[in-house]
């Protein structure tokens, strides 16, 4: 959640927190492309837990799970992950080679992250969707996560300026009035925010758990729907504490190219 001060176990962020800068961390699963064709049959995927607009990294333990689902088939990719430096912190990466047409849902379950500033453990179930070789069936199929955002806009082949619409699910049910944080991955460091409020934008779902947000710039956009789990987890001191569940989806919006 934003509007609180974060410490993030990171000195850099401690500095930002003391300077009064509120910001949100996002689970990130970012492929080198969200469309695969005969010219480019593989993607590299970068996994991290970071602050995408500010480009502030955080150290991420190896995920609890990382897999790809296509055509109702789930493939474990956890053994393929390698340590990587993402925003100057430990993240994870892998390369995936596509063999068949399909719509591929890449999903990560991180290990719980204890956030003392919020007094909760955080688990961001994070996914992204890649289309291969012209197939466009199954992009609105759940990946089977405990909480996730189901795109209502086809999540590939979009332009900056399109409106993204998503449905927030928790245990398979829509979450009325879910709060969704939105952030642009400021990958090239091009943008600066006019105020702290602009770093993470916020939109609420309606009574059916559906929200819309217009993405004005090209790039990767992250949507993070936050809910409280109905269970607790032990913090590092062994105390039972609440758990914040995030359903995070990353989509890519392209720029119109001139002829
Ligand atoms: Cu953080």
CSV table of C-alpha atoms and ligand atoms in Angstrom, one decimal:
chain,number,residue,atom,x,y,z
A,1,UNK,CA,0.0,0.0,0.0
A,2,UNK,CA,1.2,3.5,-0.5
A,3,UNK,CA,0.6,6.7,1.6
A,4,UNK,CA,2.7,5.1,4.3
A,5,UNK,CA,6.4,5.4,4.9
A,6,UNK,CA,8.4,2.5,3.6
A,7,UNK,CA,11.7,1.2,4.8
A,8,UNK,CA,12.1,-1.7,2.4
A,9,UNK,CA,15.3,-3.0,4.1
A,10,UNK,CA,17.2,-0.7,1.8
A,11,UNK,CA,19.3,2.3,2.7
A,12,UNK,CA,18.4,4.1,-0.5
A,13,UNK,CA,14.8,3.7,0.2
A,14,UNK,CA,15.2,4.7,3.8
A,15,UNK,CA,16.6,7.9,2.5
A,16,UNK,CA,13.6,8.4,0.2
A,17,UNK,CA,11.2,7.5,3.1
A,18,UNK,CA,12.8,10.0,5.4
A,19,UNK,CA,12.6,12.6,2.6
A,20,UNK,CA,8.9,12.0,2.7
A,21,UNK,CA,8.7,10.0,-0.5
A,22,UNK,CA,5.9,7.4,-0.4
A,23,UNK,CA,6.2,4.7,-3.0
A,24,UNK,CA,5.0,1.3,-3.7
A,25,UNK,CA,6.9,-1.9,-4.4
A,26,UNK,CA,5.8,-4.1,-7.2
A,27,UNK,CA,6.5,-7.7,-8.1
A,28,UNK,CA,7.9,-7.6,-11.6
A,29,UNK,CA,8.0,-10.3,-14.3
A,30,UNK,CA,9.3,-8.4,-17.4
A,31,UNK,CA,10.0,-10.3,-20.7
A,32,UNK,CA,12.1,-8.8,-23.4
A,33,UNK,CA,9.0,-8.9,-25.6
A,34,UNK,CA,5.4,-9.8,-25.2
A,35,UNK,CA,5.0,-10.9,-28.8
A,36,UNK,CA,7.1,-13.7,-30.3
A,37,UNK,CA,7.4,-14.5,-34.0
A,38,UNK,CA,9.6,-16.6,-36.3
A,39,UNK,CA,12.3,-13.9,-36.3
A,40,UNK,CA,12.5,-13.8,-32.5
A,41,UNK,CA,11.6,-17.2,-30.9
A,42,UNK,CA,12.8,-16.6,-27.4
A,43,UNK,CA,12.5,-14.0,-24.7
A,44,UNK,CA,14.5,-13.3,-21.6
A,45,UNK,CA,12.4,-12.7,-18.5
A,46,UNK,CA,13.5,-10.6,-15.5
A,47,UNK,CA,12.0,-11.2,-12.1
A,48,UNK,CA,12.3,-8.8,-9.3
A,49,UNK,CA,10.6,-6.9,-6.4
A,50,UNK,CA,11.2,-3.3,-7.1
A,51,UNK,CA,10.0,0.3,-7.4
A,52,UNK,CA,9.4,0.4,-11.1
A,53,UNK,CA,8.9,4.2,-11.6
A,54,UNK,CA,11.8,5.3,-9.4
A,55,UNK,CA,14.0,2.4,-10.5
A,56,UNK,CA,14.8,1.5,-7.0
A,57,UNK,CA,15.6,-2.2,-6.6
A,58,UNK,CA,15.2,-4.5,-3.6
A,59,UNK,CA,16.8,-7.8,-2.9
A,60,UNK,CA,14.5,-10.7,-3.8
A,61,UNK,CA,15.0,-14.2,-2.5
A,62,UNK,CA,14.6,-17.0,-5.0
A,63,UNK,CA,10.8,-17.2,-5.8
A,64,UNK,CA,8.6,-19.9,-4.2
A,65,UNK,CA,7.3,-20.7,-7.7
A,66,UNK,CA,7.7,-19.6,-11.3
A,67,UNK,CA,5.9,-21.3,-14.1
A,68,UNK,CA,4.3,-20.8,-17.5
A,69,UNK,CA,0.7,-21.9,-18.4
A,70,UNK,CA,-0.4,-22.3,-21.9
A,71,UNK,CA,-3.3,-24.3,-23.3
A,72,UNK,CA,-4.1,-25.6,-19.7
A,73,UNK,CA,-0.6,-27.0,-19.4
A,74,UNK,CA,1.6,-25.8,-16.6
A,75,UNK,CA,5.4,-26.0,-16.9
A,76,UNK,CA,7.7,-25.4,-13.9
A,77,UNK,CA,10.4,-22.9,-14.8
A,78,UNK,CA,11.8,-22.5,-11.3
A,79,UNK,CA,14.9,-24.7,-12.0
A,80,UNK,CA,15.8,-22.5,-15.0
A,81,UNK,CA,16.1,-19.3,-12.9
A,82,UNK,CA,19.5,-17.7,-12.5
A,83,UNK,CA,20.5,-14.9,-10.2
A,84,UNK,CA,20.6,-11.5,-11.9
A,85,UNK,CA,21.3,-7.9,-10.9
A,86,UNK,CA,18.1,-5.9,-11.5
A,87,UNK,CA,18.1,-2.2,-10.5
A,88,UNK,CA,21.4,-3.0,-8.7
A,89,UNK,CA,19.8,-5.6,-6.5
A,90,UNK,CA,19.4,-9.4,-6.6
A,91,UNK,CA,16.7,-10.5,-8.9
A,92,UNK,CA,16.2,-13.5,-11.2
A,93,UNK,CA,16.2,-14.2,-14.9
A,94,UNK,CA,15.6,-17.0,-17.4
A,95,UNK,CA,15.4,-17.5,-21.1
A,96,UNK,CA,12.3,-19.2,-22.6
A,97,UNK,CA,12.2,-20.6,-26.1
A,98,UNK,CA,8.8,-20.9,-27.7
A,99,UNK,CA,8.2,-23.9,-29.8
A,100,UNK,CA,4.4,-23.7,-30.5
A,101,UNK,CA,1.9,-21.0,-31.2
A,102,UNK,CA,0.0,-20.1,-28.0
A,103,UNK,CA,-0.7,-17.5,-25.4
A,104,UNK,CA,1.7,-18.0,-22.5
A,105,UNK,CA,1.0,-16.9,-19.0
A,106,UNK,CA,4.2,-16.5,-17.0
A,107,UNK,CA,3.5,-16.4,-13.2
A,108,UNK,CA,5.7,-15.9,-10.2
A,109,UNK,CA,5.0,-16.5,-6.5
A,110,UNK,CA,7.6,-14.8,-4.4
A,111,UNK,CA,8.5,-15.9,-0.9
A,112,UNK,CA,6.7,-13.7,1.7
A,113,UNK,CA,8.5,-10.4,2.2
A,114,UNK,CA,8.4,-9.0,5.7
A,115,UNK,CA,7.7,-5.3,5.7
A,116,UNK,CA,8.3,-3.9,9.2
A,117,UNK,CA,7.0,-0.4,8.2
A,118,UNK,CA,3.6,-1.9,7.4
A,119,UNK,CA,3.6,-4.7,9.9
A,120,UNK,CA,2.7,-7.2,7.3
A,121,UNK,CA,4.2,-9.8,5.1
A,122,UNK,CA,3.7,-9.1,1.4
A,123,UNK,CA,3.2,-11.7,-1.3
A,124,UNK,CA,2.8,-10.3,-4.8
A,125,UNK,CA,1.6,-13.0,-7.2
A,126,UNK,CA,2.9,-11.5,-10.4
A,127,UNK,CA,2.2,-12.4,-14.0
A,128,UNK,CA,2.6,-11.3,-17.6
A,129,UNK,CA,1.3,-12.7,-20.9
A,130,UNK,CA,3.2,-13.4,-24.1
A,131,UNK,CA,1.6,-14.2,-27.4
A,132,UNK,CA,3.5,-16.5,-29.8
A,133,UNK,CA,3.3,-17.1,-33.5
A,134,UNK,CA,0.0,-15.3,-34.1
A,135,UNK,CA,-2.1,-17.2,-31.6
A,136,UNK,CA,-4.5,-15.0,-29.6
A,137,UNK,CA,-6.7,-17.5,-27.7
A,138,UNK,CA,-6.8,-17.9,-24.0
A,139,UNK,CA,-5.4,-14.5,-22.9
A,140,UNK,CA,-8.3,-14.1,-20.5
A,141,UNK,CA,-7.8,-17.5,-18.9
A,142,UNK,CA,-6.8,-17.4,-15.2
A,143,UNK,CA,-3.3,-18.7,-14.5
A,144,UNK,CA,-4.6,-20.4,-11.4
A,145,UNK,CA,-3.1,-18.0,-8.8
A,146,UNK,CA,-4.7,-17.4,-5.4
A,147,UNK,CA,-5.2,-13.8,-6.6
A,148,UNK,CA,-4.8,-12.4,-10.1
A,149,UNK,CA,-6.0,-9.7,-12.5
A,150,UNK,CA,-7.8,-11.1,-15.6
A,151,UNK,CA,-7.3,-8.7,-18.5
A,152,UNK,CA,-10.5,-7.7,-20.3
A,153,UNK,CA,-8.4,-5.9,-22.9
A,154,UNK,CA,-6.3,-8.3,-24.9
A,155,UNK,CA,-2.9,-7.8,-23.2
A,156,UNK,CA,-0.7,-7.7,-26.3
A,157,UNK,CA,-0.8,-5.7,-29.6
A,158,UNK,CA,-1.8,-2.5,-27.8
A,159,UNK,CA,-0.8,1.1,-28.2
A,160,UNK,CA,0.0,3.8,-25.7
A,161,UNK,CA,-3.3,5.7,-25.1
A,162,UNK,CA,-5.3,2.5,-24.9
A,163,UNK,CA,-7.4,1.9,-21.8
A,164,UNK,CA,-6.6,-1.2,-19.9
A,165,UNK,CA,-9.5,-3.0,-18.2
A,166,UNK,CA,-9.0,-5.8,-15.7
A,167,UNK,CA,-11.0,-7.9,-13.3
A,168,UNK,CA,-9.6,-8.6,-9.9
A,169,UNK,CA,-10.0,-12.1,-8.6
A,170,UNK,CA,-9.2,-13.5,-5.1
A,171,UNK,CA,-9.6,-17.2,-4.7
A,172,UNK,CA,-11.4,-17.2,-8.0
A,173,UNK,CA,-14.0,-14.6,-7.0
A,174,UNK,CA,-14.3,-11.0,-8.2
A,175,UNK,CA,-13.2,-8.5,-5.5
A,176,UNK,CA,-15.7,-5.6,-5.4
A,177,UNK,CA,-14.1,-2.1,-5.0
A,178,UNK,CA,-10.6,-3.6,-5.0
A,179,UNK,CA,-7.9,-1.0,-4.8
A,180,UNK,CA,-5.4,-1.2,-7.7
A,181,UNK,CA,-2.0,0.6,-7.8
A,182,UNK,CA,-0.7,1.5,-11.2
A,183,UNK,CA,2.9,2.2,-12.1
A,184,UNK,CA,4.9,2.7,-15.3
A,185,UNK,CA,8.2,0.9,-15.5
A,186,UNK,CA,10.4,4.0,-16.2
A,187,UNK,CA,12.8,1.6,-17.8
A,188,UNK,CA,15.1,4.2,-19.5
A,189,UNK,CA,14.8,6.7,-16.6
A,190,UNK,CA,13.1,9.1,-19.0
A,191,UNK,CA,10.4,10.4,-16.7
A,192,UNK,CA,10.3,12.3,-13.5
A,193,UNK,CA,7.2,12.7,-11.3
A,194,UNK,CA,5.6,16.1,-10.6
A,195,UNK,CA,4.7,14.9,-7.1
A,196,UNK,CA,4.9,11.8,-5.0
A,197,UNK,CA,1.3,11.0,-5.8
A,198,UNK,CA,2.2,10.6,-9.5
A,199,UNK,CA,4.7,7.8,-8.9
A,200,UNK,CA,2.0,5.3,-8.1
A,201,UNK,CA,-1.5,6.0,-9.4
A,202,UNK,CA,-4.6,4.4,-7.9
A,203,UNK,CA,-7.8,3.3,-9.4
A,204,UNK,CA,-10.7,1.4,-7.7
A,205,UNK,CA,-12.6,-1.5,-9.2
A,206,UNK,CA,-16.4,-1.3,-9.4
A,207,UNK,CA,-18.8,-3.7,-7.6
A,208,UNK,CA,-17.9,-6.5,-10.1
A,209,UNK,CA,-14.2,-6.1,-9.4
A,210,UNK,CA,-13.6,-4.5,-12.8
A,211,UNK,CA,-11.4,-1.4,-13.2
A,212,UNK,CA,-10.1,0.6,-16.2
A,213,UNK,CA,-7.1,2.8,-16.6
A,214,UNK,CA,-5.8,4.7,-19.6
A,215,UNK,CA,-2.0,4.3,-20.2
A,216,UNK,CA,-0.7,7.4,-21.8
A,217,UNK,CA,2.8,6.3,-22.6
A,218,UNK,CA,4.4,3.3,-24.2
A,219,UNK,CA,6.2,0.8,-22.1
A,220,UNK,CA,5.5,-1.7,-19.4
A,221,UNK,CA,2.6,-0.9,-17.1
A,222,UNK,CA,2.1,-2.7,-13.8
A,223,UNK,CA,-1.3,-3.1,-12.1
A,224,UNK,CA,-1.3,-4.3,-8.5
A,225,UNK,CA,-4.5,-5.2,-6.8
A,226,UNK,CA,-4.0,-5.4,-3.0
A,227,UNK,CA,-6.0,-7.5,-0.6
A,228,UNK,CA,-5.6,-8.8,2.9
A,229,UNK,CA,-5.2,-12.5,3.2
A,230,UNK,CA,-7.5,-14.5,5.5
A,231,UNK,CA,-4.4,-16.1,7.2
A,232,UNK,CA,-1.4,-14.9,9.0
A,233,UNK,CA,2.3,-15.7,8.7
A,234,UNK,CA,5.2,-15.5,11.2
A,235,UNK,CA,7.5,-12.5,10.9
A,236,UNK,CA,11.2,-13.0,11.4
A,237,UNK,CA,10.7,-12.5,15.2
A,238,UNK,CA,8.2,-15.4,15.1
A,239,UNK,CA,5.1,-13.3,15.7
A,240,UNK,CA,1.9,-14.1,13.7
A,241,UNK,CA,1.2,-11.1,11.4
A,242,UNK,CA,-1.2,-10.2,8.6
A,243,UNK,CA,-0.4,-10.8,5.0
A,244,UNK,CA,-0.9,-8.4,2.1
A,245,UNK,CA,-1.7,-10.3,-1.2
A,246,UNK,CA,-1.0,-8.5,-4.4
A,247,UNK,CA,-2.3,-9.6,-7.8
A,248,UNK,CA,0.1,-8.0,-10.2
A,249,UNK,CA,-0.1,-7.9,-14.0
A,250,UNK,CA,2.3,-6.4,-16.4
A,251,UNK,CA,1.3,-5.4,-19.9
A,252,UNK,CA,3.2,-3.7,-22.7
A,253,UNK,CA,1.9,-0.8,-24.8
A,254,UNK,CA,3.7,0.0,-28.0
A,255,UNK,CA,4.2,3.3,-29.7
A,256,UNK,CA,2.7,4.1,-33.1
A,257,UNK,CA,5.6,3.9,-35.6
A,258,UNK,CA,5.7,6.2,-38.6
A,259,UNK,CA,6.0,4.6,-42.1
B,1,LIG,CU1,10.1,-1.5,-1.6
